[in-house]
């Protein structure tokens, strides 16, 4: 996977602006062209640390997304009735 990232960077470095959208566009374009088999081959080539990092990042993002969907940690505005009943 590291080689693929290095190759992509070399290929596109002359047009990068430093904006995160550059990375999004390039990576999602590459992913769109890959088949499941190709992706699994890339994963097979990863060392243990890369694999744990990838899965950990995926799990973290999914967990954060679920928290956001469920409204965990978000303060909610009190209704008028709730404000009246505060002591």
Coordinates of N, CA and C in Angstrom, one line a residue:
X1 N 0.8 -1.2 0.0 CA 0.0 0.0 0.0 C 0.9 1.3 0.0
X2 N 2.0 1.2 0.8 CA 2.9 2.4 0.8 C 3.4 2.7 -0.6
X3 N 3.7 1.7 -1.3 CA 4.2 2.0 -2.7 C 3.2 2.6 -3.6
X4 N 1.9 2.2 -3.4 CA 0.8 2.8 -4.2 C 0.7 4.2 -3.8
X5 N 0.7 4.5 -2.6 CA 0.6 5.9 -2.1 C 1.7 6.8 -2.6
X6 N 2.9 6.2 -2.5 CA 4.1 7.0 -3.1 C 4.0 7.2 -4.5
X7 N 3.5 6.2 -5.3 CA 3.4 6.3 -6.7 C 2.3 7.4 -7.1
X8 N 1.2 7.3 -6.4 CA 0.1 8.3 -6.6 C 0.6 9.7 -6.3
X9 N 1.4 9.9 -5.2 CA 1.9 11.2 -4.9 C 2.8 11.7 -6.0
X10 N 3.7 10.9 -6.4 CA 4.6 11.3 -7.5 C 3.9 11.7 -8.7
X11 N 2.8 10.9 -9.1 CA 2.1 11.1 -10.3 C 1.3 12.4 -10.2
X12 N 0.8 12.8 -9.1 CA -0.1 14.0 -9.0 C 0.5 15.2 -8.2
X13 N 1.7 15.0 -7.7 CA 2.3 16.1 -6.9 C 2.4 17.5 -7.6
X14 N 2.5 17.4 -8.9 CA 2.7 18.7 -9.6 C 1.3 19.5 -9.7
X15 N 0.2 18.8 -9.4 CA -1.1 19.5 -9.4 C -1.7 19.7 -8.1
X16 N -1.0 19.3 -7.0 CA -1.6 19.4 -5.7 C -1.6 20.8 -5.2
X17 N -2.6 21.2 -4.5 CA -2.7 22.6 -4.0 C -2.5 22.7 -2.5
X18 N -2.5 21.5 -1.9 CA -2.4 21.5 -0.4 C -3.7 21.4 0.3
X19 N -4.8 21.4 -0.5 CA -6.2 21.3 0.0 C -6.5 19.8 0.2
X20 N -7.2 19.5 1.3 CA -7.6 18.1 1.5 C -8.4 17.6 0.4
X21 N -9.1 18.4 -0.3 CA -10.0 17.9 -1.4 C -9.1 17.3 -2.5
X22 N -7.9 17.7 -2.6 CA -7.0 17.1 -3.6 C -6.9 15.6 -3.3
X23 N -6.6 15.3 -2.1 CA -6.4 13.9 -1.7 C -7.8 13.1 -1.8
X24 N -8.9 13.7 -1.5 CA -10.2 13.1 -1.6 C -10.4 12.7 -3.1
X25 N -10.2 13.6 -3.9 CA -10.5 13.4 -5.4 C -9.6 12.3 -5.9
X26 N -8.3 12.3 -5.6 CA -7.4 11.3 -6.2 C -7.7 10.0 -5.6
X27 N -7.8 9.9 -4.3 CA -8.0 8.5 -3.7 C -9.4 7.9 -4.1
X28 N -10.4 8.7 -4.1 CA -11.7 8.2 -4.5 C -11.8 7.8 -5.9
X29 N -11.0 8.5 -6.8 CA -11.0 8.2 -8.2 C -10.3 6.8 -8.3
X30 N -9.2 6.6 -7.6 CA -8.5 5.3 -7.6 C -9.4 4.2 -7.1
X31 N -10.0 4.4 -6.0 CA -10.9 3.4 -5.4 C -12.0 3.0 -6.4
X32 N -12.5 4.0 -7.1 CA -13.6 3.8 -8.0 C -13.1 2.8 -9.1
X33 N -11.9 2.9 -9.5 CA -11.3 2.0 -10.6 C -11.0 0.6 -10.1
X34 N -10.9 0.4 -8.8 CA -10.4 -0.9 -8.3 C -11.6 -1.8 -8.1
X35 N -11.3 -3.1 -8.3 CA -12.3 -4.1 -8.0 C -12.0 -4.6 -6.6
X36 N -13.0 -5.3 -6.0 CA -12.8 -5.9 -4.7 C -11.5 -6.7 -4.6
X37 N -11.3 -7.5 -5.6 CA -10.1 -8.4 -5.7 C -8.8 -7.5 -5.6
X38 N -8.8 -6.4 -6.3 CA -7.6 -5.5 -6.2 C -7.4 -4.9 -4.8
X39 N -8.5 -4.5 -4.2 CA -8.4 -4.0 -2.8 C -7.9 -5.0 -1.9
X40 N -8.4 -6.2 -2.0 CA -8.0 -7.3 -1.1 C -6.5 -7.6 -1.3
X41 N -6.0 -7.6 -2.5 CA -4.6 -7.8 -2.8 C -3.8 -6.7 -2.1
X42 N -4.2 -5.4 -2.2 CA -3.5 -4.4 -1.5 C -3.5 -4.6 0.0
X43 N -4.6 -5.1 0.6 CA -4.6 -5.4 2.0 C -3.7 -6.5 2.3
X44 N -3.6 -7.5 1.5 CA -2.7 -8.6 1.7 C -1.2 -8.2 1.8
X45 N -0.9 -7.2 1.0 CA 0.5 -6.7 1.0 C 0.9 -5.8 2.2
X46 N -0.1 -5.4 3.0 CA 0.1 -4.6 4.2 C 0.9 -5.3 5.3
X47 N 1.7 -4.6 6.0 CA 2.3 -5.2 7.1 C 1.3 -5.1 8.3
X48 N 1.6 -5.7 9.4 CA 0.7 -5.7 10.5 C 0.3 -4.3 11.0
X49 N 1.3 -3.4 11.1 CA 1.0 -2.1 11.6 C 0.1 -1.3 10.7
X50 N 0.3 -1.4 9.3 CA -0.5 -0.8 8.4 C -2.0 -1.3 8.5
X51 N -2.1 -2.6 8.6 CA -3.4 -3.2 8.7 C -4.2 -2.7 10.0
X52 N -3.5 -2.7 11.1 CA -4.1 -2.2 12.3 C -4.5 -0.7 12.2
X53 N -3.6 0.0 11.6 CA -3.9 1.5 11.4 C -5.1 1.7 10.6
X54 N -5.2 0.9 9.5 CA -6.3 1.1 8.5 C -7.6 0.7 9.2
X55 N -7.6 -0.5 9.9 CA -8.8 -0.9 10.5 C -9.2 0.0 11.7
X56 N -8.2 0.4 12.4 CA -8.5 1.3 13.6 C -9.1 2.6 13.1
X57 N -8.5 3.2 12.1 CA -9.1 4.4 11.5 C -10.5 4.3 11.1
X58 N -10.8 3.2 10.4 CA -12.1 2.9 9.9 C -13.1 2.7 11.1
X59 N -12.7 1.9 12.1 CA -13.5 1.7 13.2 C -13.8 3.0 14.0
X60 N -12.8 3.9 14.1 CA -12.9 5.1 14.8 C -13.9 6.1 14.1
X61 N -13.8 6.1 12.8 CA -14.7 7.0 12.0 C -16.1 6.5 12.0
X62 N -16.3 5.2 12.0 CA -17.6 4.6 12.0 C -18.2 4.9 13.4
X63 N -17.4 4.7 14.5 CA -17.9 5.0 15.8 C -18.3 6.4 16.0
X64 N -17.4 7.3 15.6 CA -17.7 8.8 15.7 C -19.0 9.1 14.9
X65 N -19.2 8.5 13.7 CA -20.3 8.8 12.9 C -21.6 8.3 13.6
X66 N -21.5 7.1 14.2 CA -22.7 6.6 15.0 C -23.0 7.5 16.2
X67 N -22.0 8.0 16.9 CA -22.2 8.9 18.0 C -22.9 10.2 17.5
X68 N -22.5 10.7 16.3 CA -23.1 11.9 15.8 C -24.5 11.7 15.4
X69 N -24.8 10.5 14.8 CA -26.2 10.2 14.4 C -27.1 10.1 15.6
X70 N -26.5 9.5 16.7 CA -27.3 9.3 17.9 C -27.4 10.6 18.7
X71 N -26.6 11.6 18.4 CA -26.7 12.8 19.1 C -25.9 12.8 20.4
X72 N -25.0 11.9 20.6 CA -24.2 11.7 21.8 C -23.2 12.9 21.9
X73 N -23.2 13.6 23.1 CA -22.3 14.7 23.3 C -22.8 16.0 22.7
X74 N -23.9 16.0 22.1 CA -24.4 17.3 21.6 C -25.4 17.9 22.6
X75 N -25.2 19.1 22.9 CA -26.1 19.8 23.8 C -27.4 20.2 23.0
X76 N -28.5 20.0 23.6 CA -29.7 20.3 22.9 C -30.4 21.5 23.6
X77 N -31.1 22.3 22.8 CA -31.7 23.5 23.4 C -32.9 23.0 24.2
X78 N -33.1 23.7 25.3 CA -34.2 23.4 26.2 C -35.5 24.0 25.6
X79 N -36.6 23.2 25.8 CA -37.9 23.8 25.4 C -38.3 24.9 26.4
X80 N -39.3 25.6 26.0 CA -39.8 26.6 26.9 C -40.3 26.1 28.2
X81 N -41.0 24.9 28.2 CA -41.5 24.3 29.4 C -40.4 23.8 30.3
X82 N -39.3 23.3 29.7 CA -38.2 22.8 30.5 C -37.5 24.0 31.1
X83 N -37.4 25.1 30.5 CA -36.8 26.3 31.1 C -37.6 26.8 32.3
X84 N -38.9 26.8 32.1 CA -39.8 27.2 33.2 C -39.7 26.3 34.4
X85 N -39.3 25.1 34.2 CA -39.3 24.1 35.4 C -37.9 24.0 36.0
X86 N -36.9 24.8 35.5 CA -35.6 24.7 36.1 C -35.6 25.3 37.5
X87 N -34.9 24.8 38.4 CA -34.8 25.3 39.7 C -33.5 26.0 40.0

